[in-house]
Tab-separated table of C-alpha atoms in Angstrom:
chain	number	residue	atom	x	y	z
D	1337	MET	CA	0.047	0.103	0.028
D	1338	SER	CA	1.815	3.266	-1.246
D	1339	GLU	CA	1.044	6.685	0.294
D	1340	ALA	CA	-1.061	9.163	-1.087
D	1341	GLY	CA	1.489	11.940	-1.022
D	1342	VAL	CA	0.097	14.853	-2.723
D	1343	VAL	CA	-3.352	13.853	-4.386
D	1344	GLN	CA	-4.325	17.028	-6.183
D	1345	ASP	CA	-2.645	19.458	-8.326
D	1346	GLU	CA	-3.055	21.855	-11.389
D	1347	GLY	CA	-4.028	19.301	-13.923
D	1348	ARG	CA	-6.653	17.886	-11.801
D	1349	ARG	CA	-10.266	18.403	-13.328
D	1350	ALA	CA	-13.658	19.040	-11.773
D	1351	ALA	CA	-15.794	16.241	-11.338
D	1352	PRO	CA	-18.994	16.154	-13.877
D	1353	THR	CA	-21.959	17.701	-12.255
D	1354	GLU	CA	-24.643	16.545	-14.807
D	1355	ARG	CA	-25.505	13.780	-15.648
D	1356	ALA	CA	-26.975	12.210	-18.564
D	1357	SER	CA	-30.227	9.971	-18.198
D	1358	ASP	CA	-28.316	6.847	-18.346
D	1359	PRO	CA	-25.111	5.644	-16.989
D	1360	VAL	CA	-22.550	4.560	-20.128
D	1361	ILE	CA	-21.486	1.512	-18.012
D	1362	SER	CA	-24.202	-0.358	-15.571
D	1363	ALA	CA	-23.481	-3.297	-13.583
D	1364	ARG	CA	-26.169	-4.918	-11.445
D	1365	GLY	CA	-25.077	-8.169	-9.419
D	1366	VAL	CA	-22.063	-9.152	-11.090
D	1367	TRP	CA	-20.552	-12.405	-10.016
D	1368	LYS	CA	-17.614	-14.679	-11.318
D	1369	ILE	CA	-16.898	-17.652	-9.610
D	1370	PHE	CA	-13.993	-19.578	-10.927
D	1371	GLY	CA	-14.742	-23.376	-10.837
D	1372	PRO	CA	-17.204	-26.182	-12.242
D	1373	GLN	CA	-20.053	-23.865	-13.743
D	1374	ALA	CA	-22.863	-25.927	-12.491
D	1375	GLU	CA	-21.212	-25.797	-9.052
D	1376	ALA	CA	-20.707	-22.044	-9.440
D	1377	GLU	CA	-24.286	-21.090	-10.369
D	1378	LYS	CA	-25.704	-23.385	-7.253
D	1379	ILE	CA	-23.454	-21.011	-4.717
D	1380	ILE	CA	-25.485	-17.951	-5.557
D	1381	GLY	CA	-27.839	-16.774	-3.344
D	1382	THR	CA	-27.152	-19.255	-0.549
D	1383	GLU	CA	-25.360	-19.258	2.701
D	1384	ALA	CA	-22.197	-20.286	0.815
D	1385	ALA	CA	-21.973	-17.450	-1.343
D	1386	THR	CA	-20.937	-15.616	2.357
D	1387	LEU	CA	-18.389	-17.572	3.162
D	1388	PRO	CA	-14.635	-16.192	3.142
D	1389	ARG	CA	-13.081	-17.102	-0.075
D	1390	ALA	CA	-10.502	-19.724	1.919
D	1391	GLU	CA	-13.699	-21.381	3.494
D	1392	LEU	CA	-15.449	-21.431	-0.164
D	1393	ARG	CA	-12.761	-22.774	-1.704
D	1394	GLU	CA	-12.244	-25.629	0.857
D	1395	ARG	CA	-15.835	-26.474	0.749
D	1396	THR	CA	-16.545	-26.181	-2.890
D	1397	GLY	CA	-13.663	-26.213	-4.686
D	1398	CYS	CA	-14.574	-22.416	-6.043
D	1399	ILE	CA	-13.231	-19.331	-5.997
D	1400	ALA	CA	-15.512	-16.225	-5.718
D	1401	ALA	CA	-13.174	-13.532	-7.580
D	1402	VAL	CA	-15.943	-11.130	-8.163
D	1403	ARG	CA	-19.276	-11.277	-5.255
D	1404	ASP	CA	-22.268	-9.282	-5.883
D	1405	VAL	CA	-20.842	-6.240	-7.439
D	1406	ASP	CA	-23.061	-2.974	-8.628
D	1407	PHE	CA	-21.936	0.170	-9.770
D	1408	GLU	CA	-22.287	2.820	-12.636
D	1409	VAL	CA	-20.288	4.745	-14.383
D	1410	TRP	CA	-21.448	8.123	-16.116
D	1411	PRO	CA	-20.765	9.949	-19.287
D	1412	GLY	CA	-17.086	11.863	-19.254
D	1413	GLU	CA	-16.381	10.202	-15.727
D	1414	VAL	CA	-13.392	8.749	-14.587
D	1415	PHE	CA	-14.295	5.634	-12.997
D	1416	VAL	CA	-11.497	4.379	-10.755
D	1417	VAL	CA	-11.593	0.538	-9.219
D	1418	MET	CA	-8.942	0.315	-6.532
D	1419	GLY	CA	-7.945	-2.598	-4.172
D	1420	LEU	CA	-4.865	-4.821	-3.460
D	1421	SER	CA	-3.917	-7.629	-5.241
D	1422	GLY	CA	-6.515	-10.292	-5.261
D	1423	SER	CA	-9.348	-7.939	-4.787
D	1424	GLY	CA	-11.096	-8.837	-7.762
D	1425	LYS	CA	-10.394	-5.429	-9.800
D	1426	SER	CA	-8.551	-6.793	-12.853
D	1427	THR	CA	-11.630	-9.550	-13.146
D	1428	LEU	CA	-14.212	-7.137	-12.928
D	1429	ALA	CA	-12.513	-5.346	-15.904
D	1430	ARG	CA	-12.408	-8.525	-18.080
D	1431	VAL	CA	-15.816	-9.509	-16.871
D	1432	LEU	CA	-17.370	-6.344	-17.986
D	1433	ILE	CA	-16.475	-7.042	-21.563
D	1434	ARG	CA	-16.774	-10.811	-21.420
D	1435	LEU	CA	-13.014	-11.458	-21.918
D	1436	ILE	CA	-14.193	-13.679	-18.806
D	1437	GLU	CA	-17.421	-14.959	-18.793
D	1438	PRO	CA	-19.487	-13.871	-15.740
D	1439	THR	CA	-21.145	-16.396	-13.613
D	1440	ALA	CA	-24.179	-13.923	-13.292
D	1441	GLY	CA	-25.518	-10.406	-13.301
D	1442	GLU	CA	-26.431	-7.899	-15.662
D	1443	ILE	CA	-24.225	-5.604	-17.587
D	1444	ARG	CA	-24.761	-2.688	-19.992
D	1445	ILE	CA	-22.349	-0.576	-21.947
D	1446	ALA	CA	-23.035	2.328	-23.928
D	1447	GLY	CA	-26.690	0.793	-24.541
D	1448	HIS	CA	-25.666	-2.432	-25.421
D	1449	ASP	CA	-26.711	-5.724	-23.494
D	1450	VAL	CA	-23.361	-6.986	-22.954
D	1451	MET	CA	-24.972	-10.802	-21.110
D	1452	ALA	CA	-26.923	-10.987	-24.520
D	1453	ALA	CA	-24.439	-10.485	-26.911
D	1454	ASP	CA	-23.584	-12.792	-29.393
D	1455	THR	CA	-19.761	-13.437	-30.435
D	1456	ALA	CA	-20.494	-10.912	-33.522
D	1457	GLY	CA	-22.018	-8.099	-30.969
D	1458	LEU	CA	-19.081	-8.873	-28.339
D	1459	ARG	CA	-16.465	-8.413	-31.431
D	1460	GLN	CA	-18.045	-5.119	-32.654
D	1461	LEU	CA	-18.284	-3.938	-28.782
D	1462	ARG	CA	-14.197	-4.818	-28.327
D	1463	ARG	CA	-13.483	-3.232	-31.453
D	1464	GLY	CA	-15.272	-0.085	-31.206
D	1465	THR	CA	-17.463	0.486	-28.315
D	1466	VAL	CA	-14.518	-0.263	-25.848
D	1467	ALA	CA	-10.805	0.240	-25.685
D	1468	MET	CA	-8.595	-1.225	-23.381
D	1469	VAL	CA	-5.249	-0.317	-22.289
D	1470	PHE	CA	-3.203	-2.819	-20.501
D	1471	GLN	CA	-0.079	-2.785	-18.342
D	1472	HIS	CA	1.625	-4.583	-21.188
D	1473	PHE	CA	1.674	-2.444	-24.465
D	1474	GLY	CA	1.381	-5.458	-26.881
D	1475	LEU	CA	2.466	-3.159	-29.434
D	1476	LEU	CA	3.712	-4.869	-32.605
D	1477	ALA	CA	7.597	-5.002	-33.035
D	1478	HIS	CA	7.737	-4.779	-36.835
D	1479	ARG	CA	5.449	-1.842	-37.454
D	1480	ARG	CA	6.355	1.762	-37.433
D	1481	VAL	CA	4.284	3.876	-34.756
D	1482	VAL	CA	2.079	5.287	-36.613
D	1483	ASP	CA	0.816	1.683	-38.164
D	1484	ASN	CA	0.989	0.426	-34.294
D	1485	ILE	CA	-1.704	3.147	-33.522
D	1486	GLY	CA	-3.855	2.866	-36.416
D	1487	PHE	CA	-3.723	-0.783	-35.913
D	1488	GLY	CA	-7.374	-1.346	-34.444
D	1489	LEU	CA	-8.506	0.449	-37.249
D	1490	GLU	CA	-7.127	-1.832	-39.716
D	1491	ILE	CA	-9.068	-4.615	-37.498
D	1492	GLN	CA	-12.108	-2.363	-38.560
D	1493	GLN	CA	-11.083	-2.799	-42.281
D	1494	LYS	CA	-11.062	0.885	-42.542
D	1495	PRO	CA	-8.899	2.284	-46.079
D	1496	LYS	CA	-5.352	2.475	-45.412
D	1497	GLU	CA	-5.193	6.559	-46.014
D	1498	GLN	CA	-7.928	6.740	-43.334
D	1499	ARG	CA	-5.942	4.808	-40.851
D	1500	LEU	CA	-3.029	6.961	-41.620
D	1501	ASP	CA	-4.607	9.853	-41.130
D	1502	ARG	CA	-6.367	9.425	-37.935
D	1503	ALA	CA	-3.027	7.933	-36.451
D	1504	ARG	CA	-1.280	10.722	-37.690
D	1505	LYS	CA	-3.732	12.991	-35.371
D	1506	MET	CA	-3.196	10.423	-32.495
D	1507	VAL	CA	0.012	10.870	-32.616
D	1508	GLU	CA	-0.322	14.528	-32.023
D	1509	LEU	CA	-2.616	14.075	-29.471
D	1510	VAL	CA	-0.445	11.869	-27.274
D	1511	GLY	CA	2.888	14.188	-27.934
D	1512	LEU	CA	4.599	11.712	-30.050
D	1513	ASP	CA	5.238	14.139	-33.300
D	1514	GLY	CA	8.447	13.161	-34.943
D	1515	PHE	CA	8.260	9.730	-33.431
D	1516	GLU	CA	6.144	8.582	-36.065
D	1517	ASN	CA	8.178	6.578	-38.209
D	1518	HIS	CA	10.109	4.873	-34.918
D	1519	PHE	CA	9.615	1.183	-34.176
D	1520	PRO	CA	9.074	0.101	-30.487
D	1521	ASP	CA	12.442	-0.982	-29.419
D	1522	GLN	CA	13.522	2.556	-30.522
D	1523	LEU	CA	11.102	3.927	-27.577
D	1524	SER	CA	11.339	4.646	-23.937
D	1525	GLY	CA	8.718	2.799	-21.899
D	1526	GLY	CA	6.712	5.678	-21.337
D	1527	MET	CA	6.513	6.519	-25.042
D	1528	GLN	CA	5.438	2.703	-25.650
D	1529	GLN	CA	2.461	3.637	-23.166
D	1530	ARG	CA	1.872	6.469	-25.411
D	1531	VAL	CA	1.493	4.446	-28.279
D	1532	GLY	CA	-0.744	2.208	-26.486
D	1533	LEU	CA	-2.985	5.179	-25.254
D	1534	ALA	CA	-3.258	6.340	-28.960
D	1535	ARG	CA	-3.906	3.063	-30.178
D	1536	ALA	CA	-6.745	3.187	-28.009
D	1537	PHE	CA	-7.936	6.790	-28.639
D	1538	ALA	CA	-7.678	5.909	-32.839
D	1539	VAL	CA	-10.875	3.723	-33.016
D	1540	ASP	CA	-12.740	6.964	-30.937
D	1541	PRO	CA	-14.666	4.582	-28.281
D	1542	GLU	CA	-17.522	5.234	-25.992
D	1543	VAL	CA	-15.715	3.657	-23.230
D	1544	MET	CA	-11.569	3.442	-21.907
D	1545	ILE	CA	-11.119	0.641	-19.641
D	1546	PHE	CA	-7.233	0.940	-17.985
D	1547	ASP	CA	-6.152	-2.377	-16.485
D	1548	GLU	CA	-3.040	-0.906	-14.215
D	1549	PRO	CA	-1.577	0.560	-17.350
D	1550	PHE	CA	1.272	2.432	-15.781
D	1551	SER	CA	2.094	-0.391	-12.995
D	1552	ALA	CA	5.290	-1.332	-14.624
D	1553	LEU	CA	7.129	2.153	-15.244
D	1554	ASP	CA	9.128	4.101	-13.295
D	1555	PRO	CA	7.307	6.802	-10.663
D	1556	LEU	CA	8.418	9.889	-12.457
D	1557	ILE	CA	7.321	8.442	-15.873
D	1558	ARG	CA	4.004	6.843	-14.278
D	1559	ARG	CA	3.104	10.374	-12.761
D	1560	ASP	CA	3.636	11.920	-16.428
D	1561	MET	CA	1.264	9.220	-17.652
D	1562	GLN	CA	-1.009	10.005	-15.360
D	1563	ASN	CA	-0.825	13.820	-16.222
D	1564	GLU	CA	-1.389	12.571	-19.849
D	1565	VAL	CA	-4.619	10.773	-18.763
D	1566	ILE	CA	-5.793	13.484	-16.988
D	1567	ARG	CA	-5.182	16.106	-20.211
D	1568	LEU	CA	-6.654	13.753	-22.683
D	1569	GLN	CA	-9.759	12.948	-20.830
D	1570	LYS	CA	-10.084	16.936	-20.398
D	1571	GLU	CA	-9.758	16.948	-23.939
D	1572	THR	CA	-11.749	14.246	-25.165
D	1573	GLY	CA	-14.135	13.896	-22.876
D	1574	LYS	CA	-14.122	10.037	-23.064
D	1575	THR	CA	-15.515	8.116	-20.132
D	1576	MET	CA	-12.903	6.000	-18.350
D	1577	LEU	CA	-12.707	3.151	-16.119
D	1578	PHE	CA	-9.629	2.852	-14.309
D	1579	ILE	CA	-8.082	-0.308	-12.188
D	1580	THR	CA	-5.604	0.460	-9.746
D	1581	HIS	CA	-3.838	-1.137	-6.350
D	1582	ASP	CA	-2.220	2.611	-5.969
D	1583	LEU	CA	-4.190	4.853	-3.945
D	1584	SER	CA	-2.358	8.150	-5.207
D	1585	GLU	CA	-3.129	7.072	-8.560
D	1586	ALA	CA	-6.612	6.819	-7.618
D	1587	LEU	CA	-6.912	10.063	-5.704
D	1588	ARG	CA	-5.294	12.010	-8.768
D	1589	LEU	CA	-7.623	10.326	-11.455
D	1590	GLY	CA	-10.662	9.467	-10.210
D	1591	ASP	CA	-14.182	11.404	-9.940
D	1592	ARG	CA	-15.040	8.163	-8.146
D	1593	ILE	CA	-13.561	5.282	-6.684
D	1594	MET	CA	-14.912	1.873	-5.483
D	1595	ILE	CA	-12.708	-0.170	-3.127
D	1596	MET	CA	-12.648	-3.978	-3.435
D	1597	ARG	CA	-11.636	-6.469	-1.027
D	1598	ASP	CA	-11.702	-10.516	-1.804
D	1599	GLY	CA	-14.399	-9.435	-4.946
D	1600	GLU	CA	-16.715	-7.213	-2.853
D	1601	VAL	CA	-16.894	-3.631	-2.924
D	1602	VAL	CA	-16.305	-2.050	0.396
D	1603	GLN	CA	-16.684	1.691	-0.534
D	1604	GLN	CA	-17.658	3.864	-3.364
D	1605	GLY	CA	-17.677	7.554	-3.503
D	1606	SER	CA	-15.654	10.781	-4.401
D	1607	PRO	CA	-12.112	10.935	-3.184
D	1608	GLU	CA	-13.517	13.573	-0.729
D	1609	ASP	CA	-16.192	10.847	0.495
D	1610	LEU	CA	-13.532	7.984	1.183
D	1611	VAL	CA	-10.923	10.413	2.905
D	1612	GLY	CA	-13.743	11.950	4.673
D	1613	SER	CA	-15.884	9.567	5.774
D	1614	PRO	CA	-14.304	5.624	5.224
D	1615	ALA	CA	-16.482	3.210	5.418
D	1616	ASP	CA	-14.660	0.451	7.625
D	1617	ASP	CA	-11.279	0.174	8.995
D	1618	TYR	CA	-10.153	-1.386	5.677
D	1619	VAL	CA	-10.826	1.864	3.775
D	1620	ARG	CA	-9.149	3.845	6.781
D	1621	ASN	CA	-6.080	2.062	6.437
D	1622	PHE	CA	-5.710	3.116	3.215
D	1623	VAL	CA	-6.572	7.200	3.742
D	1624	GLN	CA	-4.854	7.434	7.127
D	1625	ASP	CA	-1.798	8.916	5.355
D	1626	VAL	CA	-3.560	11.052	3.164
D	1627	PRO	CA	-3.103	14.670	3.328
D	1628	ARG	CA	-6.521	15.561	4.113
D	1629	SER	CA	-6.540	19.440	3.429
D	1630	GLN	CA	-5.531	18.379	-0.273
D	1631	VAL	CA	-8.578	16.187	-0.737
D	1632	LEU	CA	-11.208	17.730	1.494
D	1633	THR	CA	-13.446	20.415	0.534
D	1634	LEU	CA	-15.020	23.349	2.715
D	1635	ARG	CA	-18.272	21.316	2.489
D	1636	TRP	CA	-16.694	19.027	4.839
D	1637	ILE	CA	-15.176	21.312	7.516
D	1638	MET	CA	-17.822	24.287	7.603
D	1639	ARG	CA	-19.957	25.102	10.335
D	1640	ASP	CA	-23.169	26.630	10.607
D	1641	ALA	CA	-22.780	30.990	11.399
D	1642	THR	CA	-23.646	31.900	15.058
D	1643	ALA	CA	-25.088	34.704	16.047
D	1644	SER	CA	-21.423	35.818	17.386
D	1645	ASP	CA	-19.583	35.562	14.166
D	1646	ASP	CA	-18.468	38.534	12.489
D	1647	LEU	CA	-19.796	37.541	8.648
D	1648	SER	CA	-18.406	40.459	6.832
D	1649	GLY	CA	-15.254	38.730	6.316
D	1650	PRO	CA	-14.192	37.431	2.883
D	1651	THR	CA	-15.834	34.624	0.807
D	1652	ALA	CA	-14.537	31.140	-0.619
D	1653	PRO	CA	-16.522	28.402	-2.762
D	1654	VAL	CA	-17.946	25.669	-1.053
D	1655	ASP	CA	-16.461	22.786	-3.497
D	1656	GLU	CA	-12.399	24.814	-2.933
D	1657	VAL	CA	-9.971	22.537	-1.690
D	1658	VAL	CA	-8.899	23.195	2.040
D	1659	ARG	CA	-5.404	23.691	0.921
D	1660	ASP	CA	-6.105	26.323	-1.238
D	1661	VAL	CA	-7.812	28.548	1.389
D	1662	VAL	CA	-5.665	28.363	4.066
D	1663	SER	CA	-3.949	31.444	3.513
D	1664	LEU	CA	-7.323	33.276	3.341
D	1665	VAL	CA	-8.577	32.031	6.426
D	1666	ALA	CA	-4.913	32.641	8.143
D	1667	ASP	CA	-4.757	36.202	7.237
D	1668	ASN	CA	-8.383	37.054	7.899
D	1669	PRO	CA	-9.625	37.145	11.906
D	1670	LYS	CA	-13.285	36.885	10.829
D	1671	PRO	CA	-14.660	33.071	9.791
D	1672	VAL	CA	-14.208	32.933	5.882
D	1673	ARG	CA	-17.979	32.730	4.363
D	1674	VAL	CA	-18.610	29.752	2.897
D	1675	MET	CA	-20.741	30.010	-0.863
D	1676	ASP	CA	-22.853	27.633	-2.739
D	1677	GLY	CA	-23.380	30.285	-5.378
D	1678	ASP	CA	-24.917	33.251	-4.331
D	1679	ARG	CA	-26.182	31.335	-1.152
D	1680	MET	CA	-23.860	31.350	2.003
D	1681	VAL	CA	-24.222	27.698	3.578
D	1682	GLY	CA	-21.441	27.747	6.220
D	1683	VAL	CA	-18.275	29.203	7.740
D	1684	VAL	CA	-14.791	28.545	7.857
D	1685	ASP	CA	-12.311	29.459	10.900
D	1686	ARG	CA	-8.911	28.902	11.655
D	1687	VAL	CA	-9.428	26.172	14.085
D	1688	ALA	CA	-11.589	23.887	11.191
D	1689	VAL	CA	-8.702	24.456	8.958
D	1690	LEU	CA	-5.979	23.477	11.804
D	1691	ARG	CA	-7.919	20.182	12.249
D	1692	ALA	CA	-8.633	19.485	8.437
D	1693	ASP	CA	-4.931	19.870	7.886
D	1694	GLY	CA	-3.446	17.915	11.021
D	1695	GLY	CA	-6.123	15.380	11.480
D	1696	ARG	CA	-6.488	11.888	10.077
D	1697	SER	CA	-9.184	9.829	9.217
């Protein structure tokens, strides 16, 4: 479990405030039990389904990798699934597009009923609707960067000139100008991953699924790639589902985060929800080293105004991160009025800021 470090930065975008009528991804009651199919299906809905993983395996020979998972991802959202090794997060990512067959559940992606899809439907889903970016880049060593980027379009049987034109645009998008005619072994690990990103964007998918894509990269390169994902999302508005075991990565990228343990969902919410109100000791353990002032907004630390408060002090928006108002509060003896638009919703004083800055979850 890594320390969170600085989890907000100038590149971090605001979470979407408006939602379309339908989520882009909807998962309901999703299970994946490894073992004989007939035996696995019998487990769901019985007392055995509640057994710890080791006991379930001992009794039935089956392993419940994903247990009754529900979640939704909304248009333009970066939804992060986080957990330690063995939590079921990567299995879930593959189950969503049936690279691994789910045992039970309902899955809809961009209006498509994934569970009802036949072979042709799944092929179309994976080629056009959803793009996956993995830790291992999977680049074709004998092909130039521009040809690797256009490979998905080649599979879609797009004309060569159309593929090359789109690929060149993606080269520019991910900052690889001048390297389009290089081969993968002439690139650094970070540059190779940029090629992987460009290849995913090239097919213009509705959903992008990232399965721990930066785990093998050096820390500085990894941070650069996180910034790149933030930038690309801001520029393209793509809906993204991001799998990671690293809390700092989850907090930097996610509009919302879902924490998994032993195949189950422990908590879902914004980074602020997780840090400000962890659901249990497991989540509390994860976030205990997070600098709260860099995640929590004034909404979490404000109090109601009292008759003794001088309300002629400065103002700050309710969604302002605590860190960004420290100097404002410190420089003013009067409470800072917290505003939601034109409406005052509370006040923040030095005591509240000091508690947020030094407190633990």
